[in-house]
């Protein structure tokens, strides 16, 4: 019980760090009031350019990675082939990443107005299945180059995550990753309903 609480509370607090809001505040605006109104990397990049928005890319991704590592440590750090977590610690790992994604979406430190949790998911996925994450990064680069669009590359890599994970883990873990991705779908749906451009 205690490991689960550590994973959920720690993950949520990490995810709640409003990186885009903090970076944007330093530039004198609130990302939730400009562009597509999403406090995430893409909106920040459109407003500030890649270099100034890079801390958002790094920070939002790192939140998911740290939450995943926290969950892994709390639940029992069993890793198998190629560093893929396994065994009784898996629920704490997935709960920690889910909690971080909820923190990013509904941050306690930013009046519960957060983003879609794409990058926080990506950072957590790096812990959930490191080799699949590496392949997804390679796919992002290749598809982005082929399509001449980093956005297209990112979308293809995102949807490939569970497929790539299936090469390394049992299907139950792939389904758990799919459940995490559903939260992102929910956030896109909410944004569409409230009139945010997606
Ligand atoms: O899901 P977020 O809030 O990390 O933001 C998404 C990025 O802007 C890329 O879509």
Coordinates of C-alpha atoms and ligand atoms in Angstrom, one line a residue:
X1 CA 0.0 0.0 0.0
X2 CA 2.8 2.5 1.0
X3 CA 4.6 2.0 -2.4
X4 CA 1.4 2.7 -4.3
X5 CA 0.8 5.9 -2.3
X6 CA 4.4 7.0 -2.8
X7 CA 4.0 6.3 -6.6
X8 CA 0.7 8.1 -6.9
X9 CA 1.4 11.1 -4.7
X10 CA 5.0 11.6 -5.9
X11 CA 4.0 11.1 -9.5
X12 CA 1.1 13.6 -9.3
X13 CA 3.3 16.2 -7.6
X14 CA 6.0 15.8 -10.2
X15 CA 3.5 16.0 -13.1
X16 CA 1.9 19.1 -11.5
X17 CA 5.1 21.2 -12.0
X18 CA 3.8 23.6 -14.7
X19 CA 6.9 23.9 -16.8
X20 CA 5.4 25.7 -19.7
X21 CA 3.5 28.2 -17.4
X22 CA 6.8 28.9 -15.6
X23 CA 8.8 29.4 -18.8
X24 CA 6.1 31.5 -20.3
X25 CA 5.8 33.6 -17.2
X26 CA 9.5 34.5 -17.6
X27 CA 8.5 35.8 -21.0
X28 CA 5.5 37.7 -19.8
X29 CA 2.6 35.6 -20.9
X30 CA 0.4 32.6 -20.0
X31 CA 0.4 29.8 -22.6
X32 CA -3.2 29.0 -21.6
X33 CA -4.3 32.3 -23.1
X34 CA -2.4 32.3 -26.4
X35 CA -2.2 30.1 -29.5
X36 CA -3.9 26.7 -29.0
X37 CA -4.1 27.5 -25.3
X38 CA -2.3 24.3 -24.4
X39 CA 0.5 24.7 -21.8
X40 CA 2.8 22.4 -23.7
X41 CA 5.9 22.4 -25.9
X42 CA 4.2 22.8 -29.3
X43 CA 2.3 26.0 -28.3
X44 CA 5.4 27.4 -26.6
X45 CA 7.5 26.7 -29.7
X46 CA 5.1 28.5 -31.9
X47 CA 5.2 31.5 -29.6
X48 CA 8.9 31.5 -28.7
X49 CA 10.8 29.4 -31.2
X50 CA 12.5 26.0 -30.6
X51 CA 15.5 27.3 -28.5
X52 CA 13.5 29.2 -25.9
X53 CA 10.8 26.4 -25.7
X54 CA 13.4 23.6 -25.3
X55 CA 13.2 23.7 -21.5
X56 CA 9.5 22.8 -21.8
X57 CA 10.3 19.8 -24.0
X58 CA 13.0 18.7 -21.6
X59 CA 11.0 19.5 -18.4
X60 CA 7.7 17.9 -19.4
X61 CA 9.5 14.8 -20.6
X62 CA 11.6 14.6 -17.5
X63 CA 8.6 14.8 -15.3
X64 CA 7.3 11.5 -16.7
X65 CA 10.7 9.8 -16.6
X66 CA 11.3 10.8 -12.9
X67 CA 7.8 9.7 -12.0
X68 CA 8.4 6.3 -13.7
X69 CA 11.7 5.9 -11.9
X70 CA 10.0 6.8 -8.6
X71 CA 7.3 4.2 -9.3
X72 CA 9.9 1.6 -10.2
X73 CA 11.9 2.2 -7.0
X74 CA 8.8 2.3 -4.9
X75 CA 7.4 -1.0 -6.3
X76 CA 10.6 -2.9 -6.5
X77 CA 13.1 -2.3 -9.2
X78 CA 13.0 -5.6 -11.1
X79 CA 14.2 -5.2 -14.7
X80 CA 14.8 -7.9 -17.2
X81 CA 16.1 -8.1 -20.8
X82 CA 17.2 -4.7 -22.2
X83 CA 16.2 -2.9 -19.0
X84 CA 12.5 -3.6 -19.4
X85 CA 10.8 -3.5 -16.0
X86 CA 9.0 -6.7 -14.9
X87 CA 7.5 -8.4 -11.9
X88 CA 5.5 -7.1 -8.9
X89 CA 6.7 -3.5 -9.2
X90 CA 4.8 -2.9 -12.5
X91 CA 1.5 -1.6 -11.0
X92 CA 3.5 1.1 -9.0
X93 CA 5.4 2.0 -12.2
X94 CA 2.2 2.4 -14.3
X95 CA 0.4 4.2 -11.5
X96 CA 3.2 6.7 -11.1
X97 CA 3.3 7.5 -14.8
X98 CA -0.5 7.8 -14.8
X99 CA -0.4 10.1 -11.8
X100 CA 2.2 12.3 -13.4
X101 CA 0.1 12.5 -16.6
X102 CA -2.9 13.5 -14.4
X103 CA -0.7 16.1 -12.7
X104 CA 0.3 17.6 -16.0
X105 CA -3.3 17.7 -17.1
X106 CA -4.8 19.0 -13.8
X107 CA -1.8 20.5 -12.0
X108 CA -2.3 21.4 -8.3
X109 CA 0.4 24.1 -8.8
X110 CA -1.4 25.9 -11.7
X111 CA -5.1 26.1 -10.8
X112 CA -5.7 22.6 -12.3
X113 CA -5.4 24.0 -15.9
X114 CA -2.8 21.9 -17.6
X115 CA -2.0 20.2 -20.9
X116 CA -2.5 17.0 -22.7
X117 CA 0.3 15.0 -21.2
X118 CA 1.9 13.8 -24.4
X119 CA 5.5 14.6 -23.3
X120 CA 4.9 13.4 -19.8
X121 CA 3.7 10.1 -21.2
X122 CA 6.7 9.9 -23.5
X123 CA 9.1 10.4 -20.5
X124 CA 7.3 7.7 -18.6
X125 CA 7.3 5.4 -21.6
X126 CA 11.1 5.7 -21.6
X127 CA 11.0 3.8 -18.2
X128 CA 8.1 1.5 -19.1
X129 CA 10.0 0.1 -22.1
X130 CA 13.4 1.6 -22.9
X131 CA 14.0 -0.3 -26.1
X132 CA 10.6 0.5 -27.5
X133 CA 11.2 4.2 -26.6
X134 CA 14.5 4.2 -28.4
X135 CA 12.8 2.6 -31.5
X136 CA 10.0 5.2 -31.3
X137 CA 12.6 8.0 -31.2
X138 CA 14.3 6.5 -34.3
X139 CA 10.9 6.3 -36.0
X140 CA 10.2 9.9 -35.1
X141 CA 13.3 11.0 -36.8
X142 CA 12.9 8.8 -39.9
X143 CA 9.2 9.5 -40.4
X144 CA 9.7 13.2 -39.7
X145 CA 12.4 13.4 -42.3
X146 CA 10.4 11.4 -44.9
X147 CA 7.3 13.4 -44.3
X148 CA 9.3 16.7 -44.0
X149 CA 7.2 17.4 -40.9
X150 CA 8.3 16.9 -37.3
X151 CA 4.6 16.9 -36.2
X152 CA 3.8 14.0 -38.6
X153 CA 6.9 12.2 -37.3
X154 CA 5.8 12.7 -33.7
X155 CA 2.3 11.5 -34.4
X156 CA 3.5 8.3 -36.1
X157 CA 6.0 7.6 -33.3
X158 CA 3.4 8.2 -30.7
X159 CA 0.9 5.7 -32.1
X160 CA 3.7 3.2 -32.8
X161 CA 4.6 3.1 -29.0
X162 CA 2.3 0.2 -28.1
X163 CA 3.1 -1.7 -31.2
X164 CA 6.8 -1.4 -30.5
X165 CA 6.3 -2.3 -26.9
X166 CA 4.6 -5.5 -28.0
X167 CA 8.0 -6.7 -29.3
X168 CA 9.4 -6.6 -25.7
X169 CA 6.6 -7.1 -23.1
X170 CA 3.5 -9.2 -22.6
X171 CA 0.3 -8.0 -24.0
X172 CA -1.1 -7.0 -20.6
X173 CA 1.6 -4.3 -20.3
X174 CA 0.9 -3.1 -23.8
X175 CA -2.8 -2.7 -22.8
X176 CA -1.7 -0.7 -19.7
X177 CA 0.2 1.6 -22.0
X178 CA -2.9 1.9 -24.2
X179 CA -4.8 2.9 -21.1
X180 CA -2.3 5.7 -20.4
X181 CA -2.7 6.9 -24.0
X182 CA -6.4 7.0 -23.5
X183 CA -5.9 9.8 -21.0
X184 CA -4.3 11.9 -23.8
X185 CA -7.2 11.1 -26.1
X186 CA -9.5 12.4 -23.3
X187 CA -7.5 15.6 -23.1
X188 CA -7.7 16.2 -26.8
X189 CA -11.4 15.5 -26.6
X190 CA -11.8 18.0 -23.8
X191 CA -9.8 20.6 -25.7
X192 CA -12.0 20.2 -28.8
X193 CA -15.2 20.5 -26.7
X194 CA -13.9 23.7 -25.1
X195 CA -12.9 25.2 -28.4
X196 CA -9.1 24.9 -28.2
X197 CA -7.4 24.4 -31.5
X198 CA -5.8 20.9 -31.6
Ligands
LIG1 O1 0.7 17.2 -24.1 P1 1.5 18.4 -23.7 O2 0.8 19.3 -22.8 O3 2.8 17.9 -23.2 O4 1.8 19.2 -25.0 C1 1.9 18.5 -26.2 C2 3.0 19.0 -27.1 O5 2.8 20.4 -27.3 C3 3.1 18.3 -28.3 O6 1.8 18.0 -28.9

